[in-house]
Tab-separated table of C-alpha atoms in Angstrom:
chain	number	residue	atom	x	y	z
A	1	MET	CA	-3.100	-30.060	5.042
A	2	PRO	CA	-0.335	-32.734	5.281
A	3	GLN	CA	0.643	-34.444	2.354
A	4	VAL	CA	2.045	-37.713	2.888
A	5	VAL	CA	3.345	-40.270	-0.280
A	6	ARG	CA	4.308	-40.138	-3.826
A	7	SER	CA	7.625	-41.684	-5.342
A	8	ARG	CA	8.986	-44.853	-6.414
A	9	ILE	CA	5.580	-46.655	-5.507
A	10	ALA	CA	4.528	-45.624	-8.809
A	11	VAL	CA	7.432	-47.553	-10.427
A	12	LEU	CA	6.305	-50.644	-9.093
A	13	HIS	CA	2.665	-50.066	-10.611
A	14	GLY	CA	4.256	-49.490	-14.112
A	15	ALA	CA	6.003	-46.542	-14.652
A	16	HIS	CA	9.451	-46.414	-15.497
A	17	PRO	CA	12.287	-44.555	-13.259
A	18	ALA	CA	14.401	-42.169	-15.071
A	19	ALA	CA	17.577	-44.001	-13.637
A	20	PRO	CA	16.575	-47.760	-13.309
A	21	LEU	CA	18.033	-49.764	-10.510
A	22	PRO	CA	19.413	-53.020	-11.178
A	23	ARG	CA	17.355	-56.113	-11.304
A	24	SER	CA	18.644	-57.548	-7.718
A	25	PHE	CA	17.588	-58.416	-4.378
A	26	ARG	CA	16.579	-54.451	-3.950
A	27	SER	CA	13.626	-55.048	-6.437
A	28	LEU	CA	12.312	-57.585	-4.560
A	29	ALA	CA	12.569	-55.579	-1.384
A	30	ASP	CA	10.800	-52.940	-2.674
A	31	ARG	CA	7.804	-55.158	-4.066
A	32	ALA	CA	7.469	-56.450	-0.637
A	33	ALA	CA	7.530	-53.030	1.159
A	34	VAL	CA	4.770	-51.809	-1.245
A	35	GLU	CA	2.931	-54.459	0.291
A	36	VAL	CA	3.689	-53.953	3.597
A	37	LEU	CA	2.716	-50.349	2.982
A	38	HIS	CA	-0.482	-51.449	1.376
A	39	ARG	CA	-1.603	-53.309	4.314
A	40	ALA	CA	-0.944	-50.718	7.152
A	41	ALA	CA	-2.314	-48.103	4.811
A	42	ARG	CA	-5.761	-49.768	4.535
A	43	VAL	CA	-5.854	-49.849	8.272
A	44	LEU	CA	-5.333	-45.695	8.272
A	45	VAL	CA	-8.217	-45.470	6.180
A	46	ALA	CA	-10.548	-47.141	7.918
A	47	SER	CA	-9.589	-45.036	10.981
A	48	LEU	CA	-9.008	-41.646	9.114
A	49	PRO	CA	-11.541	-40.133	11.641
A	50	VAL	CA	-9.802	-40.676	14.419
A	51	LEU	CA	-6.325	-40.056	13.034
A	52	THR	CA	-8.011	-36.390	11.680
A	53	ASP	CA	-8.847	-35.860	15.313
A	54	ARG	CA	-5.486	-36.491	16.916
A	55	LEU	CA	-4.069	-34.483	14.111
A	56	VAL	CA	-6.192	-31.279	14.728
A	57	GLU	CA	-5.548	-31.587	18.281
A	58	ALA	CA	-1.805	-32.055	17.618
A	59	LEU	CA	-1.853	-28.783	15.586
A	60	TYR	CA	-3.721	-26.608	18.137
A	61	GLU	CA	-1.293	-27.422	20.840
A	62	GLN	CA	1.791	-27.437	19.028
A	63	GLU	CA	1.267	-24.649	16.164
A	64	PRO	CA	0.190	-21.557	17.572
A	65	GLY	CA	-0.416	-20.107	14.188
A	66	TYR	CA	-3.510	-22.685	13.455
A	67	ARG	CA	-4.909	-22.218	16.998
A	68	ALA	CA	-7.040	-19.292	15.854
A	69	ALA	CA	-8.700	-20.851	13.068
A	70	ILE	CA	-9.409	-23.679	15.050
A	71	ASP	CA	-10.953	-21.631	17.926
A	72	SER	CA	-12.507	-19.872	15.142
A	73	ASP	CA	-14.079	-23.167	13.508
A	74	ARG	CA	-12.894	-26.448	14.377
A	75	ALA	CA	-15.117	-28.033	12.372
A	76	GLU	CA	-13.982	-26.459	9.088
A	77	VAL	CA	-10.426	-27.525	10.019
A	78	TRP	CA	-11.159	-30.769	10.619
A	79	GLN	CA	-12.853	-31.132	7.410
A	80	GLU	CA	-9.577	-29.854	5.888
A	81	VAL	CA	-7.620	-31.989	7.592
A	82	HIS	CA	-9.794	-34.895	6.913
A	83	HIS	CA	-10.060	-34.357	3.062
A	84	SER	CA	-6.189	-34.037	2.624
A	85	LEU	CA	-5.379	-37.111	4.898
A	86	ARG	CA	-7.854	-39.128	2.820
A	87	HIS	CA	-5.789	-37.977	-0.501
A	88	ASN	CA	-2.450	-38.747	1.118
A	89	VAL	CA	-3.555	-42.447	2.720
A	90	GLY	CA	-5.195	-42.959	-0.650
A	91	SER	CA	-1.782	-42.214	-2.251
A	92	LEU	CA	-0.037	-44.903	-0.068
A	93	ILE	CA	-2.518	-47.381	-2.091
A	94	GLN	CA	-3.509	-45.767	-5.656
A	95	PRO	CA	-0.936	-43.274	-6.399
A	96	ARG	CA	-1.940	-42.703	-10.077
A	97	GLU	CA	-5.685	-42.718	-9.390
A	98	PHE	CA	-4.879	-39.977	-6.574
A	99	ARG	CA	-2.113	-37.686	-7.621
A	100	ASP	CA	-3.949	-34.985	-8.949
A	101	ALA	CA	-6.639	-34.908	-6.397
A	102	ALA	CA	-3.959	-34.632	-3.832
A	103	HIS	CA	-1.987	-31.948	-5.779
A	104	ARG	CA	-5.440	-30.201	-6.191
A	105	THR	CA	-5.879	-30.317	-2.040
A	106	SER	CA	-2.707	-29.161	-1.506
A	107	ARG	CA	-3.260	-26.196	-3.634
A	108	TRP	CA	-6.387	-25.467	-2.423
A	109	ILE	CA	-5.075	-25.492	1.264
A	110	GLY	CA	-2.224	-22.899	0.340
A	111	GLU	CA	-4.782	-20.360	-0.894
A	112	ILE	CA	-7.224	-20.808	1.851
A	113	ARG	CA	-4.860	-20.288	4.379
A	114	ALA	CA	-3.425	-17.432	2.839
A	115	GLU	CA	-6.474	-15.539	2.485
A	116	GLN	CA	-7.051	-16.489	6.413
A	117	GLY	CA	-3.895	-14.739	7.139
A	118	VAL	CA	-2.344	-18.047	8.515
A	119	PRO	CA	1.212	-17.355	8.324
A	120	LEU	CA	3.260	-19.737	5.339
A	121	ASP	CA	5.633	-21.301	8.477
A	122	ALA	CA	2.751	-22.648	9.998
A	123	VAL	CA	1.150	-24.167	7.087
A	124	LEU	CA	4.229	-26.138	6.302
A	125	HIS	CA	4.588	-27.244	9.603
A	126	ALA	CA	1.335	-28.395	9.540
A	127	PHE	CA	2.003	-30.534	6.516
A	128	ARG	CA	5.103	-32.140	8.140
A	129	MET	CA	3.116	-32.946	11.396
A	130	GLY	CA	0.670	-34.473	9.226
A	131	GLY	CA	3.019	-36.605	7.357
A	132	ALA	CA	5.361	-37.528	10.640
A	133	MET	CA	2.064	-38.561	12.290
A	134	VAL	CA	0.864	-40.896	9.308
A	135	TRP	CA	4.541	-42.556	9.041
A	136	GLN	CA	4.513	-43.050	12.584
A	137	ASP	CA	1.064	-44.773	12.195
A	138	LEU	CA	2.293	-46.816	9.512
A	139	VAL	CA	5.259	-48.023	11.319
A	140	ASP	CA	3.152	-48.797	14.394
A	141	GLU	CA	0.432	-50.791	12.670
A	142	THR	CA	3.368	-52.741	10.605
A	143	ALA	CA	5.077	-53.150	13.953
A	144	ARG	CA	1.807	-54.685	15.528
A	145	ARG	CA	1.169	-57.281	12.936
A	146	ASP	CA	4.679	-58.208	12.400
A	147	PRO	CA	7.370	-56.623	13.712
A	148	ASP	CA	9.928	-57.765	11.159
A	149	ASP	CA	7.973	-56.260	8.334
A	150	VAL	CA	9.444	-52.698	9.937
A	151	ARG	CA	12.566	-53.177	8.326
A	152	LEU	CA	11.158	-53.320	4.812
A	153	LEU	CA	9.549	-49.951	5.017
A	154	VAL	CA	12.750	-48.148	5.016
A	155	HIS	CA	13.001	-49.089	1.411
A	156	VAL	CA	9.958	-46.411	1.107
A	157	ALA	CA	10.755	-43.636	3.617
A	158	ALA	CA	12.618	-41.555	1.333
A	159	ASP	CA	10.220	-42.012	-0.926
A	160	VAL	CA	7.386	-40.867	1.529
A	161	TRP	CA	9.235	-37.529	2.431
A	162	ASN	CA	9.943	-36.733	-0.590
A	163	PHE	CA	6.524	-36.876	-1.229
A	164	VAL	CA	5.978	-34.622	1.693
A	165	ASP	CA	8.542	-31.887	0.590
A	166	GLU	CA	7.085	-32.249	-2.925
A	167	HIS	CA	3.427	-30.908	-1.448
A	168	CYS	CA	5.102	-28.578	0.500
A	169	GLY	CA	6.722	-26.830	-2.612
A	170	ILE	CA	3.093	-26.995	-4.084
A	171	VAL	CA	1.523	-25.584	-0.887
A	172	GLY	CA	4.371	-22.982	-0.700
A	173	ASP	CA	3.776	-21.487	-4.192
A	174	ALA	CA	0.080	-21.473	-4.001
A	175	TYR	CA	0.103	-19.473	-0.720
A	176	ARG	CA	2.521	-16.828	-2.414
A	177	GLN	CA	0.550	-16.901	-5.813
A	178	ALA	CA	-2.734	-16.229	-3.393
A	179	GLU	CA	-0.699	-13.697	-1.219
A	180	ARG	CA	0.367	-11.875	-4.395
A	181	ARG	CA	-3.402	-11.752	-5.713
A	182	LEU	CA	-4.512	-10.606	-2.292
A	183	SER	CA	-1.665	-7.983	-1.850
A	184	TRP	CA	-2.649	-6.474	-5.282
A	185	ARG	CA	-6.501	-6.805	-4.283
A	186	ARG	CA	-5.758	-4.643	-0.956
A	187	GLU	CA	-3.562	-2.209	-2.639
A	188	ASN	CA	-6.170	-1.867	-5.393
A	189	GLN	CA	-8.965	-1.248	-2.751
A	190	GLN	CA	-7.110	1.437	-0.708
A	191	ARG	CA	-6.311	3.315	-4.265
A	192	LEU	CA	-9.927	3.360	-5.158
A	193	MET	CA	-10.786	4.169	-1.286
A	194	VAL	CA	-8.407	7.116	-1.334
A	195	ALA	CA	-9.347	8.271	-5.072
A	196	ALA	CA	-13.141	8.198	-3.524
A	197	LEU	CA	-12.244	10.323	-0.653
A	198	LEU	CA	-10.348	12.994	-2.527
A	199	ASP	CA	-12.904	13.160	-5.188
A	200	GLY	CA	-15.461	13.438	-2.292
A	201	THR	CA	-17.544	10.504	-3.830
A	202	ALA	CA	-17.138	8.209	-0.975
A	203	ARG	CA	-20.334	7.155	0.458
A	204	ILE	CA	-20.878	8.348	4.106
A	205	ALA	CA	-21.561	4.649	4.982
A	206	ASP	CA	-18.206	3.906	3.974
A	207	VAL	CA	-15.996	5.904	5.933
A	208	CYS	CA	-15.958	3.916	8.752
A	209	GLU	CA	-14.596	1.131	6.508
A	210	ALA	CA	-12.153	3.693	4.870
A	211	ALA	CA	-10.878	4.201	8.271
A	212	ALA	CA	-10.153	0.573	9.139
A	213	MET	CA	-8.840	-0.032	5.572
A	214	LEU	CA	-6.196	2.639	5.547
A	215	GLY	CA	-5.481	2.750	9.188
A	216	LEU	CA	-6.788	6.255	9.772
A	217	PRO	CA	-8.853	7.638	12.222
A	218	GLU	CA	-12.440	8.368	10.965
A	219	GLN	CA	-12.777	11.527	13.019
A	220	GLY	CA	-9.461	13.880	13.332
A	221	ARG	CA	-7.721	16.292	11.521
A	222	TYR	CA	-6.423	16.368	8.140
A	223	ALA	CA	-5.293	18.573	4.846
A	224	VAL	CA	-4.017	17.499	1.551
A	225	LEU	CA	-0.848	18.276	-0.391
A	226	ALA	CA	-1.037	18.564	-3.967
A	227	VAL	CA	2.180	18.601	-6.097
A	228	ALA	CA	2.906	19.451	-9.565
A	229	SER	CA	5.751	20.379	-11.793
A	230	ALA	CA	6.180	23.979	-13.057
A	231	PRO	CA	4.254	24.485	-16.416
A	232	GLY	CA	7.181	24.167	-19.424
A	233	GLY	CA	9.912	23.341	-16.648
A	234	PRO	CA	12.298	20.554	-16.720
A	235	GLN	CA	10.010	17.188	-16.630
A	236	GLN	CA	10.425	14.237	-14.079
A	237	GLN	CA	9.973	10.795	-15.805
A	238	ASP	CA	6.385	11.488	-14.452
A	239	PRO	CA	5.528	15.110	-14.120
A	240	ALA	CA	2.849	14.571	-11.504
A	241	ARG	CA	5.036	12.467	-9.452
A	242	PRO	CA	8.066	14.133	-8.385
A	243	PRO	CA	9.963	12.905	-5.722
A	244	LEU	CA	9.385	14.762	-2.115
A	245	LYS	CA	11.083	14.218	1.388
A	246	LEU	CA	8.502	14.961	3.785
A	247	PRO	CA	9.277	16.231	7.230
A	248	ALA	CA	8.029	14.383	10.515
A	249	ALA	CA	5.094	16.261	10.995
A	250	LEU	CA	3.054	14.800	8.531
A	251	SER	CA	3.344	11.652	10.756
A	252	PRO	CA	2.660	12.930	14.380
A	253	ASP	CA	2.737	9.350	15.622
A	254	GLY	CA	6.633	8.945	14.452
A	255	PRO	CA	9.877	9.904	15.944
A	256	PRO	CA	10.570	13.329	15.778
A	257	HIS	CA	13.336	13.198	13.989
A	258	ALA	CA	11.768	10.974	10.980
A	259	ALA	CA	11.751	12.348	7.677
A	260	PRO	CA	11.070	9.163	5.125
A	261	SER	CA	11.750	10.002	1.122
A	262	LEU	CA	8.402	9.250	-0.432
A	263	GLU	CA	7.548	8.960	-3.698
A	264	PRO	CA	3.457	9.548	-4.512
A	265	GLY	CA	1.875	6.626	-4.800
A	266	GLY	CA	4.084	4.664	-2.686
A	267	ARG	CA	5.405	3.879	0.977
A	268	PRO	CA	8.499	5.148	2.637
A	269	GLN	CA	11.784	4.068	1.691
A	270	ASP	CA	13.511	4.553	5.115
A	271	ALA	CA	10.682	5.569	7.670
A	272	PRO	CA	10.601	3.750	10.834
A	273	SER	CA	8.179	1.102	10.868
A	274	THR	CA	6.100	2.833	13.296
A	275	ALA	CA	5.817	6.295	11.415
A	276	PRO	CA	2.239	6.037	9.326
A	277	ALA	CA	3.189	7.134	5.751
A	278	PRO	CA	1.135	9.902	3.788
A	279	LEU	CA	-1.494	7.892	1.188
A	280	TRP	CA	-1.143	9.302	-2.546
A	281	HIS	CA	-3.336	9.453	-5.156
A	282	THR	CA	-2.041	10.528	-8.656
A	283	GLY	CA	-4.475	12.809	-10.767
A	284	PRO	CA	-3.885	13.671	-14.524
A	285	ASP	CA	-2.249	17.119	-13.688
A	286	ALA	CA	-0.664	16.408	-9.938
A	287	ALA	CA	-0.389	14.227	-6.942
A	288	PHE	CA	-2.242	14.552	-3.769
A	289	ALA	CA	-1.160	13.219	-0.626
A	290	ILE	CA	-3.313	12.948	2.708
A	291	LEU	CA	-1.705	14.617	5.678
A	292	ARG	CA	-2.744	13.592	8.985
A	293	LEU	CA	-2.325	16.587	11.591
A	294	THR	CA	-2.034	16.733	15.427
A	295	GLY	CA	-5.270	17.175	17.429
A	296	GLY	CA	-8.789	16.056	17.100
A	297	PRO	CA	-12.340	17.066	15.522
A	298	GLY	CA	-12.958	20.780	16.382
A	299	ASP	CA	-9.518	21.388	17.905
A	300	PRO	CA	-7.558	24.118	16.040
A	301	GLY	CA	-4.504	22.142	16.614
A	302	ASP	CA	-1.340	24.016	16.275
A	303	PRO	CA	-1.980	26.926	13.452
A	304	GLY	CA	1.824	26.898	12.223
A	305	GLU	CA	1.555	22.929	11.629
A	306	LEU	CA	1.210	23.653	7.791
A	307	HIS	CA	3.469	26.391	7.912
A	308	ALA	CA	5.990	23.761	9.483
A	309	ILE	CA	5.017	21.166	6.820
A	310	ALA	CA	5.765	23.442	4.190
A	311	ASP	CA	9.257	24.783	5.469
A	312	ALA	CA	9.912	21.182	5.837
A	313	LEU	CA	9.624	20.129	2.264
A	314	ASP	CA	12.356	19.444	0.193
A	315	ALA	CA	11.459	19.234	-3.430
A	316	PRO	CA	13.567	19.574	-6.565
A	317	ALA	CA	13.455	22.934	-8.210
A	318	GLY	CA	10.461	23.839	-10.390
A	319	THR	CA	8.129	21.630	-8.412
A	320	ARG	CA	4.989	23.349	-7.512
A	321	ALA	CA	3.095	22.353	-4.091
A	322	GLY	CA	0.081	23.531	-2.586
A	323	ILE	CA	-1.006	22.881	1.091
A	324	GLY	CA	-5.075	23.228	1.630
A	325	SER	CA	-6.570	23.825	4.951
A	326	ALA	CA	-7.034	22.027	7.540
A	327	VAL	CA	-10.495	19.965	7.709
A	328	ASP	CA	-12.472	17.665	10.153
A	329	GLY	CA	-12.827	14.111	9.467
A	330	LEU	CA	-12.156	11.742	6.411
A	331	ALA	CA	-15.409	12.707	5.223
A	332	ALA	CA	-14.113	15.915	4.349
A	333	LEU	CA	-11.147	15.066	2.479
A	334	GLY	CA	-12.784	16.166	-0.815
A	335	ASP	CA	-13.348	19.689	0.443
A	336	ALA	CA	-9.465	18.983	1.629
A	337	ARG	CA	-8.231	18.504	-2.089
A	338	ARG	CA	-10.319	21.407	-4.002
A	339	LEU	CA	-8.728	23.771	-1.187
A	340	ALA	CA	-5.068	22.044	-1.992
A	341	GLU	CA	-5.801	22.287	-5.608
A	342	THR	CA	-6.425	26.096	-5.072
A	343	ALA	CA	-3.176	26.593	-3.305
A	344	LEU	CA	-1.254	24.897	-6.239
A	345	ARG	CA	-2.960	27.273	-8.658
A	346	ALA	CA	-1.657	30.469	-6.321
A	347	CYS	CA	1.730	28.799	-6.683
A	348	PRO	CA	4.314	31.124	-8.775
A	349	ALA	CA	4.971	29.453	-12.385
A	350	SER	CA	8.634	29.013	-11.110
A	351	GLY	CA	7.687	26.658	-8.331
A	352	GLY	CA	7.510	26.977	-4.902
A	353	THR	CA	5.000	26.196	-1.462
A	354	VAL	CA	1.673	27.872	-1.079
A	355	VAL	CA	-0.084	27.394	2.269
A	356	LEU	CA	-3.622	28.440	1.476
A	357	ASP	CA	-4.239	29.892	5.066
A	358	GLU	CA	-1.303	32.571	4.541
A	359	HIS	CA	-2.252	33.097	0.884
A	360	LEU	CA	-6.267	33.671	0.817
A	361	PRO	CA	-6.317	36.809	-1.504
A	362	ASP	CA	-4.311	35.022	-3.943
A	363	ALA	CA	-6.689	32.183	-3.841
A	364	LEU	CA	-9.516	34.364	-3.951
A	365	VAL	CA	-8.119	35.370	-7.379
A	366	VAL	CA	-7.228	32.085	-8.713
A	367	SER	CA	-10.646	30.650	-7.491
A	368	SER	CA	-12.612	32.997	-10.055
A	369	PRO	CA	-9.759	33.473	-12.984
A	370	ALA	CA	-12.661	35.757	-15.127
A	371	LEU	CA	-13.099	38.146	-12.434
A	372	GLY	CA	-9.454	38.467	-11.489
A	373	SER	CA	-8.572	38.922	-15.115
A	374	ALA	CA	-11.204	41.544	-15.167
A	375	LEU	CA	-10.030	43.121	-12.104
A	376	ALA	CA	-6.596	43.427	-13.417
A	377	ASP	CA	-7.327	45.074	-16.540
A	378	ARG	CA	-9.470	47.403	-14.932
A	379	VAL	CA	-6.787	48.630	-12.573
A	380	LEU	CA	-3.723	48.049	-14.388
A	381	GLY	CA	-4.981	48.506	-18.168
A	382	PRO	CA	-3.623	52.034	-18.179
A	383	LEU	CA	-0.237	50.906	-17.856
A	384	ASP	CA	-0.169	48.652	-20.762
A	385	ARG	CA	-0.340	51.732	-23.075
A	386	LEU	CA	3.224	52.891	-21.777
A	387	ASP	CA	6.666	50.921	-23.035
A	388	PRO	CA	7.128	47.413	-21.426
A	389	SER	CA	10.068	48.615	-19.571
A	390	ASP	CA	8.524	51.329	-18.328
A	391	ARG	CA	5.193	49.817	-17.000
A	392	ASP	CA	7.674	46.743	-15.321
A	393	VAL	CA	9.423	49.211	-13.620
A	394	ILE	CA	6.229	50.804	-11.984
A	395	LEU	CA	4.867	47.366	-11.425
A	396	GLU	CA	7.695	46.076	-9.750
A	397	THR	CA	8.198	49.433	-7.538
A	398	LEU	CA	4.378	49.009	-6.983
A	399	THR	CA	4.782	45.219	-5.532
A	400	ALA	CA	7.925	46.234	-3.654
A	401	TRP	CA	6.092	49.117	-1.862
A	402	LEU	CA	3.052	46.899	-0.577
A	403	ASP	CA	5.781	44.085	0.152
A	404	ALA	CA	7.359	46.461	2.299
A	405	ASP	CA	4.009	47.282	4.192
A	406	GLY	CA	3.919	50.772	2.448
A	407	SER	CA	7.228	52.009	3.429
A	408	ALA	CA	9.199	53.858	0.750
A	409	GLN	CA	12.211	53.632	2.580
A	410	ARG	CA	12.457	49.666	2.856
A	411	ALA	CA	11.098	49.519	-0.885
A	412	GLY	CA	13.970	51.520	-1.891
A	413	ALA	CA	16.122	49.635	-0.154
A	414	ARG	CA	14.842	46.418	-2.088
A	415	LEU	CA	15.012	48.113	-5.372
A	416	TYR	CA	18.447	49.654	-4.894
A	417	CYS	CA	17.121	53.438	-5.250
A	418	HIS	CA	16.355	55.999	-3.246
A	419	ARG	CA	12.844	56.379	-1.103
A	420	ASN	CA	11.979	59.641	-3.592
A	421	THR	CA	12.321	57.785	-6.504
A	422	VAL	CA	9.828	55.385	-5.197
A	423	LEU	CA	6.971	57.946	-4.068
A	424	ASN	CA	7.734	59.451	-7.484
A	425	ARG	CA	6.871	56.187	-9.250
A	426	LEU	CA	4.180	55.602	-7.065
A	427	ARG	CA	2.877	59.168	-7.692
A	428	ARG	CA	3.059	58.423	-11.653
A	429	PHE	CA	1.208	54.964	-10.992
A	430	GLU	CA	-1.893	56.905	-9.399
A	431	GLN	CA	-1.924	59.588	-12.384
A	432	LEU	CA	-2.299	56.938	-14.905
A	433	THR	CA	-4.801	54.894	-13.214
A	434	GLY	CA	-6.888	56.996	-11.076
A	435	ARG	CA	-6.159	55.254	-8.194
A	436	CYS	CA	-5.188	56.552	-4.785
A	437	LEU	CA	-2.891	54.083	-2.870
A	438	THR	CA	-3.558	55.994	0.638
A	439	ARG	CA	-7.317	55.020	0.186
A	440	PRO	CA	-7.922	51.558	1.593
A	441	ARG	CA	-10.582	50.390	-1.013
A	442	ASP	CA	-8.304	51.347	-3.835
A	443	ALA	CA	-5.006	49.675	-1.959
A	444	VAL	CA	-7.046	46.284	-1.834
A	445	GLU	CA	-8.135	46.532	-5.245
A	446	VAL	CA	-4.561	47.291	-6.783
A	447	SER	CA	-3.126	44.333	-4.270
A	448	LEU	CA	-5.906	41.870	-5.875
A	449	ALA	CA	-4.992	43.030	-9.420
A	450	LEU	CA	-1.322	42.710	-8.958
A	451	ALA	CA	-1.938	39.166	-7.558
A	452	ALA	CA	-4.119	38.303	-10.842
A	453	ARG	CA	-1.551	39.659	-13.131
A	454	ARG	CA	1.128	37.949	-11.207
A	455	LEU	CA	-0.725	34.398	-11.486
A	456	LEU	CA	-2.892	34.556	-14.530
A	457	GLY	CA	-0.839	36.345	-16.444
A	458	PRO	CA	-1.606	39.577	-18.893
């Protein structure tokens, strides 16, 4: 709370100033001023409770930043003000004895007010209000005793206000240091909470606290985005944290045109302040973002919302991104992360974005790599006995035909060959593998085998 006096008073108690003044009337006036100051200060010491009451009331009326603290615990604020004034006024009489204690008090006040969220401007204003009130009481008491002595106080006025400024600096430094510690602690707690939610290790009892801490509804629709660089591709500084531009769909409360540029682990660089930013967690192999979706629990929401997010992602070449299925509630984010990891494994090795709901057959394959590889060997193994170029032509034709929904005409157009050429290659595949592409069961197995070969390799 307000600190009041230091300065040249110490000089008159034995210390030597850096630039001593000439020995003249001024030094005599200083000595007389100190005597006047001591007399008035002793009166203030005797009436500290009354002075404290007045200052607390003035703070309540004139400083809105303190109003909530006083309403919450007036006795605690009163004790703080009284403690500070006791050291301040004591510094007028015994500057050496009270200097360190006054500094400690100022630092403590800066720290405690930062923790309570009182604005720094309000704390500094309170210190200056206290300094002004103490100074005015000194002048009033001196004038009551002997009006002629008031002129002597002019010789210590600059020292009083220099002391107030010094302690405002101490308070400001302590406040900012505490604020940095609190900010780091909050960010660390948020990181740990996001990691626990995505790992599925958060306790159900902690989900409500997590919702308040992260500014997210406990019950709502969420999905998780997983991002990683392509294996063997060009690496960023941190391959698990590629820069992305995320669309406004990630922030349903934000304006429709908002598309903040984000760095995983950070906050938006140019997002409007009203648009909530996705929360990131960086793992050893990928970065994960919590996506808040439209709709509430049990609400299917917009079925195209995840697809719209994927279409709007602006990722560098070689970046792989997977978007898992939507889940209900923060407590289900562990499941959402595992779904996003499955979608990421279903991404092509060269990069791209996969929405899990649109690639469920591929997800089945990558969810059980051993079974996927076994299926590929069983269905496509006979082709491996061919010349590699011949084998690749058959596999390319088979893939194009399946992508064309079984149309030889469209597959031929895609491959720049006649439809009969496509049909001939398909018949050869059937002869080599013993599969019949018109039989639904065989067609499903062939499709899954091709997916396994593409995603898992030979």
